PDB file of C-alpha atoms in Angstrom:
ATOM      1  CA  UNK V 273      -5.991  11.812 -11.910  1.00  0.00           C
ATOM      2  CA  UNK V 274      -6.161  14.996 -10.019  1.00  0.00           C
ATOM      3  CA  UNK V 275      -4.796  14.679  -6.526  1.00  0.00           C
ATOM      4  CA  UNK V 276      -5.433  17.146  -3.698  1.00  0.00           C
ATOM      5  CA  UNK V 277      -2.726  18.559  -1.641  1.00  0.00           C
ATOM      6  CA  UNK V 278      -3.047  15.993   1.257  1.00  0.00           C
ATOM      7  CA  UNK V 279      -3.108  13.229  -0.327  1.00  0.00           C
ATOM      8  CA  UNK V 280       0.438  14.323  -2.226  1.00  0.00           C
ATOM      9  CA  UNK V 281       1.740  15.056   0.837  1.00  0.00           C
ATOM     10  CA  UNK V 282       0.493  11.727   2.519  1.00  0.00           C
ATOM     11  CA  UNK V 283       2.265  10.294  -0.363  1.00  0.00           C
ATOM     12  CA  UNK V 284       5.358  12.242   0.205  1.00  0.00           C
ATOM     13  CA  UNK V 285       5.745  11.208   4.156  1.00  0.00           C
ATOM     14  CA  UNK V 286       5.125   7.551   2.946  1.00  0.00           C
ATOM     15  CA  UNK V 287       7.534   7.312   0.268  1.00  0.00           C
ATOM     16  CA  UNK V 288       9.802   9.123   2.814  1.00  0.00           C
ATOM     17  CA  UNK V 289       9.407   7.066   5.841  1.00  0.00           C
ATOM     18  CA  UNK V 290       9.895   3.690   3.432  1.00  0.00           C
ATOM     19  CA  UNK V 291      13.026   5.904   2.192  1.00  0.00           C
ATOM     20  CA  UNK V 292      14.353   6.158   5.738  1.00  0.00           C
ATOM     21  CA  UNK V 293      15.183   9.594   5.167  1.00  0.00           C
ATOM     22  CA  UNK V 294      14.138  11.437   8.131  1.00  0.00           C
ATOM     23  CA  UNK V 295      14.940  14.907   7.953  1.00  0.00           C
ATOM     24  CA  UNK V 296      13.338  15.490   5.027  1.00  0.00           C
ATOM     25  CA  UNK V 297      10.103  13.462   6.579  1.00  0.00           C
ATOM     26  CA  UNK V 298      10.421  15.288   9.130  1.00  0.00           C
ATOM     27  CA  UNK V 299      10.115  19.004   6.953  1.00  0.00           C
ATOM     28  CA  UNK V 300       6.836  16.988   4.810  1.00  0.00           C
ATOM     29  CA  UNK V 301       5.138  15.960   7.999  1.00  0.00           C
ATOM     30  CA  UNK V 302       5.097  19.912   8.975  1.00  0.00           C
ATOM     31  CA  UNK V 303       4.263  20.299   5.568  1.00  0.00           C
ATOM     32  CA  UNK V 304       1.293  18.118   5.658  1.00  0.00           C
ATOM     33  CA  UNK V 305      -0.443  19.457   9.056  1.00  0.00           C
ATOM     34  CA  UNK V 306      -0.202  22.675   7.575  1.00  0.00           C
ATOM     35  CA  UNK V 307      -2.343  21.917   4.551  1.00  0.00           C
ATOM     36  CA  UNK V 308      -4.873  20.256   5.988  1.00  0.00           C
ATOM     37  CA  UNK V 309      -3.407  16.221   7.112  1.00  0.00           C
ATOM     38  CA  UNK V 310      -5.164  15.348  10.385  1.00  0.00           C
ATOM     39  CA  UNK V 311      -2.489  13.884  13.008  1.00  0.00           C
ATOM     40  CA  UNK V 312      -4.355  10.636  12.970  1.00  0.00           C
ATOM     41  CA  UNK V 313      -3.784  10.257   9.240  1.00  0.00           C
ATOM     42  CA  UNK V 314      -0.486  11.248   9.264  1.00  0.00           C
ATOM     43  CA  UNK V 315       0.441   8.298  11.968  1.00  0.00           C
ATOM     44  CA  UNK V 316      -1.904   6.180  10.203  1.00  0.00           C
ATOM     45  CA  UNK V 317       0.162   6.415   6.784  1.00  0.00           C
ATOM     46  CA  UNK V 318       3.286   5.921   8.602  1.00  0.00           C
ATOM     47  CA  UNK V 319       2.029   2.933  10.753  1.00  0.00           C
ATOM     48  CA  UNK V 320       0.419   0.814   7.759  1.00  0.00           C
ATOM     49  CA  UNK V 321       4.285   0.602   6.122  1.00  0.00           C
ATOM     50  CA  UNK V 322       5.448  -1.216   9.158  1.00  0.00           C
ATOM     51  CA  UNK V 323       4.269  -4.750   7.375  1.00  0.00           C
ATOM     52  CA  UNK V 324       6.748  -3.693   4.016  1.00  0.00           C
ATOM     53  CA  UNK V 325       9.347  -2.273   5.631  1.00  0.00           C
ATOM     54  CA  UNK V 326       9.379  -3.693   9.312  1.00  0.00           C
ATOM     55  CA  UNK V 327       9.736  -2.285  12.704  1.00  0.00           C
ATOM     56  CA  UNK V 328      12.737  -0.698  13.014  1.00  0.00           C
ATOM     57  CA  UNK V 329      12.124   1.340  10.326  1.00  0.00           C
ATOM     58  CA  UNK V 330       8.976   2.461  11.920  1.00  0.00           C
ATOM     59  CA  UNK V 331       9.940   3.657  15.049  1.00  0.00           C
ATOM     60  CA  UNK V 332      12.358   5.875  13.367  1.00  0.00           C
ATOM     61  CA  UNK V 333       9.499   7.505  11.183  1.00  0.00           C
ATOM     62  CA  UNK V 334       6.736   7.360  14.466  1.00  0.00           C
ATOM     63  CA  UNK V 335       9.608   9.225  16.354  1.00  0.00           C
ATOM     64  CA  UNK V 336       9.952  11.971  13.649  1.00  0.00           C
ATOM     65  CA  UNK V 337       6.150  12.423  13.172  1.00  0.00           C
ATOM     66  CA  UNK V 338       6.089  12.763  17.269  1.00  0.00           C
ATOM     67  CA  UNK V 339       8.911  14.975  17.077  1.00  0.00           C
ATOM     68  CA  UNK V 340       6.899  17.350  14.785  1.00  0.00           C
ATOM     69  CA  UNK V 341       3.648  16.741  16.808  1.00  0.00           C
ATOM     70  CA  UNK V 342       4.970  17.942  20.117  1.00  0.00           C
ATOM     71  CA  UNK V 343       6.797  21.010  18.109  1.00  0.00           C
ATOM     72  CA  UNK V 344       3.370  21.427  16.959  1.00  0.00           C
ATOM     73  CA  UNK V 345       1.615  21.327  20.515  1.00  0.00           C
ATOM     74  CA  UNK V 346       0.117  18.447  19.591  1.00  0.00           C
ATOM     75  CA  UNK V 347      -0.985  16.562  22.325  1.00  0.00           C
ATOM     76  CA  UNK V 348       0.351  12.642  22.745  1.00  0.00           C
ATOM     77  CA  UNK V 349      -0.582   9.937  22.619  1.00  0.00           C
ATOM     78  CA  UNK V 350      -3.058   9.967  19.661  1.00  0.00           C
ATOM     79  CA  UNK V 351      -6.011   8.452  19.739  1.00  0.00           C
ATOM     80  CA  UNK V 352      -5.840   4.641  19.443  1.00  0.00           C
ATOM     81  CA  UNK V 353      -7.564   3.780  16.000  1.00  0.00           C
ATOM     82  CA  UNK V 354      -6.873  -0.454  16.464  1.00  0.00           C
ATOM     83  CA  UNK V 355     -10.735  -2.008  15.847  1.00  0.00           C
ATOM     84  CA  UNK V 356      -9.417  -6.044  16.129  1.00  0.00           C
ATOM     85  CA  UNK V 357      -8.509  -8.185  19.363  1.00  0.00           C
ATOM     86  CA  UNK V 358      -6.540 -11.248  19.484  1.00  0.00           C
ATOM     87  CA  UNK V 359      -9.766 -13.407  18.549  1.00  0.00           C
ATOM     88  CA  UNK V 360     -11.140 -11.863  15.957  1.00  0.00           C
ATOM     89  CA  UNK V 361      -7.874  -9.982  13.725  1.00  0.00           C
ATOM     90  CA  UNK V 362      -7.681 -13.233  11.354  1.00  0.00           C
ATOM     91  CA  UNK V 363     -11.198 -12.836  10.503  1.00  0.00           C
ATOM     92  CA  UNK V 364     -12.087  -9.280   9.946  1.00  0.00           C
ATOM     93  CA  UNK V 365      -8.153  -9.228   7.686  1.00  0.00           C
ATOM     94  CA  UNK V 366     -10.005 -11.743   5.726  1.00  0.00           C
ATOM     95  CA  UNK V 367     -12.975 -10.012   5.026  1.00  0.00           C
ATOM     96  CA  UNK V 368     -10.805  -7.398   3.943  1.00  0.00           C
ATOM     97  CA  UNK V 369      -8.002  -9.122   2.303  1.00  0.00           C
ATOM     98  CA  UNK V 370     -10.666 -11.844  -0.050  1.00  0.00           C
ATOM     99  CA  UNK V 371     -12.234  -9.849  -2.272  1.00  0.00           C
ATOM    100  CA  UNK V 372      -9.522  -8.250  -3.372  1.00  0.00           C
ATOM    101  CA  UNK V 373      -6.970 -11.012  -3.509  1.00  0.00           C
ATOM    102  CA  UNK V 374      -9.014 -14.236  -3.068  1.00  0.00           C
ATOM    103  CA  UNK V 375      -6.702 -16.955  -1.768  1.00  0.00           C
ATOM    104  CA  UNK V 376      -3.584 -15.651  -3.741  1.00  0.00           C
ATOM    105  CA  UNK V 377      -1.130 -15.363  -0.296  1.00  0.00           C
ATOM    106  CA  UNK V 378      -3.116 -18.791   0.519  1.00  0.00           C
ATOM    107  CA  UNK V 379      -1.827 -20.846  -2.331  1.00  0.00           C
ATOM    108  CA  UNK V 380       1.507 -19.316  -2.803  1.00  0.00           C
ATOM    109  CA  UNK V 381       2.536 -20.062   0.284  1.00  0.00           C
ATOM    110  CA  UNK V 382       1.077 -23.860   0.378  1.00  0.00           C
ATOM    111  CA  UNK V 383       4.164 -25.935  -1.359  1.00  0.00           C
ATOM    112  CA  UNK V 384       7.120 -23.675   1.620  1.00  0.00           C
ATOM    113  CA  UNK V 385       9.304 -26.505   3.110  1.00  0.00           C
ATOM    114  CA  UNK V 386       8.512 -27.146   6.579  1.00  0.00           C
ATOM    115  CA  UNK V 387       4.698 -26.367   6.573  1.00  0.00           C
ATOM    116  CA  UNK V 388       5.322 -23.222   7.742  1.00  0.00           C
ATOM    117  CA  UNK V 389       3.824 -21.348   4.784  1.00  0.00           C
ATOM    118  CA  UNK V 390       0.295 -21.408   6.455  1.00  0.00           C
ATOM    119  CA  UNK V 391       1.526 -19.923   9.302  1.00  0.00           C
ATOM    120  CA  UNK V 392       2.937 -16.865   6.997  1.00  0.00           C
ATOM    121  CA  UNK V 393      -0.073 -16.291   5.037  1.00  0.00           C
ATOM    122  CA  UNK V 394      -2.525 -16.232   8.158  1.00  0.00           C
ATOM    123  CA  UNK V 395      -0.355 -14.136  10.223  1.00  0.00           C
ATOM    124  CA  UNK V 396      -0.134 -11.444   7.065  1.00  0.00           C
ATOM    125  CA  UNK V 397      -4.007 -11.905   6.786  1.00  0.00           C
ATOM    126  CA  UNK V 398      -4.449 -11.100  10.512  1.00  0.00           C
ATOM    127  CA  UNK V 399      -1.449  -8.355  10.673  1.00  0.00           C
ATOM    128  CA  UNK V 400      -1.240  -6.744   7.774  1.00  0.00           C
ATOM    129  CA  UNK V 401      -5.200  -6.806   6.688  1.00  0.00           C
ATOM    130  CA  UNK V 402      -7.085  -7.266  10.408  1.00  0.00           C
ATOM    131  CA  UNK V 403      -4.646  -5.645  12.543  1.00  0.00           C
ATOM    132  CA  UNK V 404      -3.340  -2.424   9.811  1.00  0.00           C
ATOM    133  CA  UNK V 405      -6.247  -2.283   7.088  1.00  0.00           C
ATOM    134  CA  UNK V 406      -9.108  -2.380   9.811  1.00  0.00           C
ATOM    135  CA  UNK V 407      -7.798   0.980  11.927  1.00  0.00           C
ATOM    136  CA  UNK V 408      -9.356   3.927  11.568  1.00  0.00           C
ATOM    137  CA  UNK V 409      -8.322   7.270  10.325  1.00  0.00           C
ATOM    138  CA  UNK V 410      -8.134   6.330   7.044  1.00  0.00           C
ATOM    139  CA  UNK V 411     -10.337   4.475   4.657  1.00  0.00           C
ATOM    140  CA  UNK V 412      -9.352   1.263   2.329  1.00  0.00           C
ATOM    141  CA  UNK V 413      -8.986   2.872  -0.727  1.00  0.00           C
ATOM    142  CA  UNK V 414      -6.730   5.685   0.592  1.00  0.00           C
ATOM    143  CA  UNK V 415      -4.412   2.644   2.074  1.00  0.00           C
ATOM    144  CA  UNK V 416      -4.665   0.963  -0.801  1.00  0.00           C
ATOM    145  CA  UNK V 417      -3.130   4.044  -2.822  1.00  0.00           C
ATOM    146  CA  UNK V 418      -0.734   4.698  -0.577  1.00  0.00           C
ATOM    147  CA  UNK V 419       0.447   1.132  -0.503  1.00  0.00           C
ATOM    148  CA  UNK V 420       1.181   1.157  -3.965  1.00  0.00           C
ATOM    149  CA  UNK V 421       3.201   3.643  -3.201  1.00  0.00           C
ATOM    150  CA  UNK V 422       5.067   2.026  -1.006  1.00  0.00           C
ATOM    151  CA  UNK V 423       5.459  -0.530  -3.049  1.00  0.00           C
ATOM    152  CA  UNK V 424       6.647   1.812  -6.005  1.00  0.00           C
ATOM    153  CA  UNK V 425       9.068   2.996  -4.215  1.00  0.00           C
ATOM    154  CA  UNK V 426      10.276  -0.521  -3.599  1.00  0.00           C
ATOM    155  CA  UNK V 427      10.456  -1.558  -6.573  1.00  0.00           C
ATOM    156  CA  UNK V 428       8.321  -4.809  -5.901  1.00  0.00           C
ATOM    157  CA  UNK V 429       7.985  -6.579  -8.790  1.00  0.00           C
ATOM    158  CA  UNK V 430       5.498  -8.904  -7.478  1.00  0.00           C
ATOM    159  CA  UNK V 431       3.515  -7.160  -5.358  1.00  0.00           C
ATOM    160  CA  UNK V 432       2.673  -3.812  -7.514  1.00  0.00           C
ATOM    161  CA  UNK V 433       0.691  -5.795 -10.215  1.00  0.00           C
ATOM    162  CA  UNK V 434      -2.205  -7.757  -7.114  1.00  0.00           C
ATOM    163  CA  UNK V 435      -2.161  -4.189  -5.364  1.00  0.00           C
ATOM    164  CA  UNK V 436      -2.628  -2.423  -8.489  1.00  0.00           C
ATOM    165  CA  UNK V 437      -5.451  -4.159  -9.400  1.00  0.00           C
ATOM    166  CA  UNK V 438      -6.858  -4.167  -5.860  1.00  0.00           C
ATOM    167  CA  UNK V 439      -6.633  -0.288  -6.164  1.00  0.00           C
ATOM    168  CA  UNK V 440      -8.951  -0.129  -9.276  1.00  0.00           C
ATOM    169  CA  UNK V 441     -11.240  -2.909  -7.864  1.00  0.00           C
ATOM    170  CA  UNK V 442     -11.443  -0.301  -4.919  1.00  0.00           C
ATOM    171  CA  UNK V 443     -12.303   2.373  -7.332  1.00  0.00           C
ATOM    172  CA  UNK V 444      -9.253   4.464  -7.973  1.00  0.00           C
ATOM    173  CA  UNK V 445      -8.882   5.744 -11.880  1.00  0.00           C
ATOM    174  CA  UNK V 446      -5.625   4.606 -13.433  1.00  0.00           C
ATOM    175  CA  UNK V 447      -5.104   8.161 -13.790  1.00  0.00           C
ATOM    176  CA  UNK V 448      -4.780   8.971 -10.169  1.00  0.00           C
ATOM    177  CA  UNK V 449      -3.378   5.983  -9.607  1.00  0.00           C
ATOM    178  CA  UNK V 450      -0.631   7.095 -12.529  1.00  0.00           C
ATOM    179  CA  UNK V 451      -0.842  10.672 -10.593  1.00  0.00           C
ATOM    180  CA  UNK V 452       0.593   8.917  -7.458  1.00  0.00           C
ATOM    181  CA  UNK V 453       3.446   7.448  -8.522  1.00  0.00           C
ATOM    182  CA  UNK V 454       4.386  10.445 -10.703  1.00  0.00           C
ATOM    183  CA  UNK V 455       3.911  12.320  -6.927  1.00  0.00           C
ATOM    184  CA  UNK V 456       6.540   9.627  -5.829  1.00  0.00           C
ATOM    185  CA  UNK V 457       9.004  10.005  -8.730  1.00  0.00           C
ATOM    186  CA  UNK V 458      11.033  13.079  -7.493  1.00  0.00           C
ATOM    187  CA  UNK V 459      12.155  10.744  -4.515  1.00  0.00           C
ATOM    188  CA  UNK V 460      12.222   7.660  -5.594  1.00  0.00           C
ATOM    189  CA  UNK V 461      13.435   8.446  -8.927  1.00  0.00           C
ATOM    190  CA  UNK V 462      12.646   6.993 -13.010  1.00  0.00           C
ATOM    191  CA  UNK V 463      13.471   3.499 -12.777  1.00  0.00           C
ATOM    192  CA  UNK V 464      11.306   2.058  -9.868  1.00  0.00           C
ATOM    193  CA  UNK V 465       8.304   4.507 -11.286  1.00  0.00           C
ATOM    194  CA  UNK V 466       8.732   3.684 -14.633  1.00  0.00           C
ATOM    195  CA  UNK V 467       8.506   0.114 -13.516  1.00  0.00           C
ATOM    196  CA  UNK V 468       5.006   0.784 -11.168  1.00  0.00           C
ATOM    197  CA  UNK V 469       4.076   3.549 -14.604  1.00  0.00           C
ATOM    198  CA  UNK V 470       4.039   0.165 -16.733  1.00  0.00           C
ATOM    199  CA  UNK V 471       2.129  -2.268 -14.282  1.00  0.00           C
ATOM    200  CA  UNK V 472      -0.149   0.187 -14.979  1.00  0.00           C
ATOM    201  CA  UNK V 473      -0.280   0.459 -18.352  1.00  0.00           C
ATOM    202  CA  UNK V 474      -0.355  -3.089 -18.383  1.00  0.00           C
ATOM    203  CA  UNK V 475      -3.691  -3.910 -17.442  1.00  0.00           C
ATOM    204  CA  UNK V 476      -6.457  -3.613 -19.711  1.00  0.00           C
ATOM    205  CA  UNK V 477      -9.508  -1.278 -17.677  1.00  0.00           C
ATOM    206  CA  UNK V 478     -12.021  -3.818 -19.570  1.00  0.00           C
ATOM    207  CA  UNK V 479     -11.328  -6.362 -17.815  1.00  0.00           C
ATOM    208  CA  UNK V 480     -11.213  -5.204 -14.722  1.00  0.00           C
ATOM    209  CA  UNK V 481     -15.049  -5.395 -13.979  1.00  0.00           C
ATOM    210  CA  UNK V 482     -14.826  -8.658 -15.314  1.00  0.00           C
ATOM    211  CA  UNK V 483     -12.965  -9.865 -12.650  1.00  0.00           C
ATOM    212  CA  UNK V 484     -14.155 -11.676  -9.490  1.00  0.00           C
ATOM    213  CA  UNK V 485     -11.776 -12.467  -6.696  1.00  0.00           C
ATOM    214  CA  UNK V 486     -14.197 -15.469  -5.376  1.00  0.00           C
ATOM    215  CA  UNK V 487     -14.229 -17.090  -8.941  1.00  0.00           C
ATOM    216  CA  UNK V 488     -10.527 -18.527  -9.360  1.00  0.00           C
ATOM    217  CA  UNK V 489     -11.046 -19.204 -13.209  1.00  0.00           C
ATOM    218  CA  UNK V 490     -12.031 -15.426 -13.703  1.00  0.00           C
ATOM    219  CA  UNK V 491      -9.080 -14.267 -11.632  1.00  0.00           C
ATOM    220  CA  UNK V 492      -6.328 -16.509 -13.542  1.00  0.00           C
ATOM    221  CA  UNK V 493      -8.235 -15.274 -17.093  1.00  0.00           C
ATOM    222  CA  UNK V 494      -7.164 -11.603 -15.904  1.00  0.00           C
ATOM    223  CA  UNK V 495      -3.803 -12.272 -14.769  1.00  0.00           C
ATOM    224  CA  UNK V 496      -3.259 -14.503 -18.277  1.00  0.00           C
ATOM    225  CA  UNK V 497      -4.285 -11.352 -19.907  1.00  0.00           C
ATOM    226  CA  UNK V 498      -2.382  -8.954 -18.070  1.00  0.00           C
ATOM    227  CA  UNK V 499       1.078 -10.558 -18.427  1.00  0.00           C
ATOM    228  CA  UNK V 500       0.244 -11.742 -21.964  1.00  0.00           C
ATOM    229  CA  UNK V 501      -0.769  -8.027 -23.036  1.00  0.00           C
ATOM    230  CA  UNK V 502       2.655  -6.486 -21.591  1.00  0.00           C
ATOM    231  CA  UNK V 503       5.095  -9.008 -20.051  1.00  0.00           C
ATOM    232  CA  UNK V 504       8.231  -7.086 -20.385  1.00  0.00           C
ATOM    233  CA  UNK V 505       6.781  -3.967 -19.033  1.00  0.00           C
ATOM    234  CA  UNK V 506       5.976  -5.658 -15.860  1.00  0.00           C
ATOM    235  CA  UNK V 507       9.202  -7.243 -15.212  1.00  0.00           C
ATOM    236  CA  UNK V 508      11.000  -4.104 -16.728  1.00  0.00           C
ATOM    237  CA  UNK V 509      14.393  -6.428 -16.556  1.00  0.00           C
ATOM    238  CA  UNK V 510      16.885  -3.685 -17.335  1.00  0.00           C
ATOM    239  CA  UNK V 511      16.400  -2.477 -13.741  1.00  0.00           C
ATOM    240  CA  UNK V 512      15.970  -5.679 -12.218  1.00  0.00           C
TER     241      UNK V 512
END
């Protein structure tokens, strides 16, 4: 699960910005240009937390990464790396977002009171997948990783066990994907990577290939066996 510098330090400046603490983003995104992070995927990583974290949070982090860009002579803007429009985010998130979820988002939103649970899961498809996973300067799988470690840091029960998954479906080892959230632990500290360290452990790498998000019956026979295999690992109750 070897990582290489710039992807720990990518990791670093995410778990930071999601951490809110600035100055020490701040030192990581120097940190990060110098070995070898390209500006683009240094705003990238910071921009894709916006839908787990939310806005205000984000323009605190974009303003620190700026800070260091300018310090840097870096000129600004950056490059725009957005690939959707209005008409076509919903379906290029989907293409993204369905084979490695299926309709998960989709159904769990069908039974919210007031019918407004559509509207949630097709704005995240078209936000969070067309609008976020569809920019450039970084690839899939790298967002994928570094979403998990977002999530890690979190402590999102729910959401680290689908993005896990997602992660291996995209091709990352467990061990690198275990090599992340250890990279996240000195900030984030034991419980919440302890918690994403089990999810891990959890799932059973045969399986995986046996999985197919369009095939509902195969994706509920992977999730019986994941829980089944390790239920209290995944919940990890004694940090809530």
């Amino acid at each position: 699960g070897d990582l290489d510098r710039s992807t720990r330090e990518l990791i670093t400046c995410t778990v930071l910005s999601v951490m809110q603490t600035l100055p020490q983003l701040k030192a990581h995104a120097a940190a990060a240009l110098q070995v070898g992070v390209k500006p683009i995927e240094l705003r990238e990583a910071v921009y894709q937390c916006a839908p787990f974290i939310g806005f205000p949070k984000i323009l605190n982090a974009i303003g620190v990464i700026n800070e260091v860009f300018r310090e840097k002579g870096i000129s600004l803007p950056l490059e725009n790396q957005a690939t959707t429009t209005e008409e076509d985010r919903y379906e290029k998130g989907h293409a993204i977002q369905h084979p490695l979820y299926g309709d998960e988002i989709a159904e769990k939103m069908a039974d919210v009171p007031g019918g407004m649970g559509d509207d949630v899961a097709r704005f995240l498809t078209a936000y969070c997948f067309g609008d976020i996973y569809t920019r450039g300067g970084l690839d899939v799988k790298t967002r994928e990783l570094l979403i998990y470690c977002v999530l890690t840091t979190q402590g999102a029960d729910a959401q680290l066990l689908p993005h896990a998954l997602s992660n291996l479906k995209l091709g990352t080892s467990r061990e690198t994907l275990v090599a992340a959230v250890i990279q996240c632990l000195p900030y984030v500290g034991f419980p919440p990577a302890l918690k994403a360290l089990n999810v891990i452990k959890s799932i059973d790498p045969k399986v995986i290939e046996a999985s197919n998000p369009h095939c509902a019956t195969s994706r509920t026979r992977l999730l019986i066996i994941v829980v089944n295999r390790s239920f209290q690992s995944i919940v990890f109750p004694e940090y809530g």
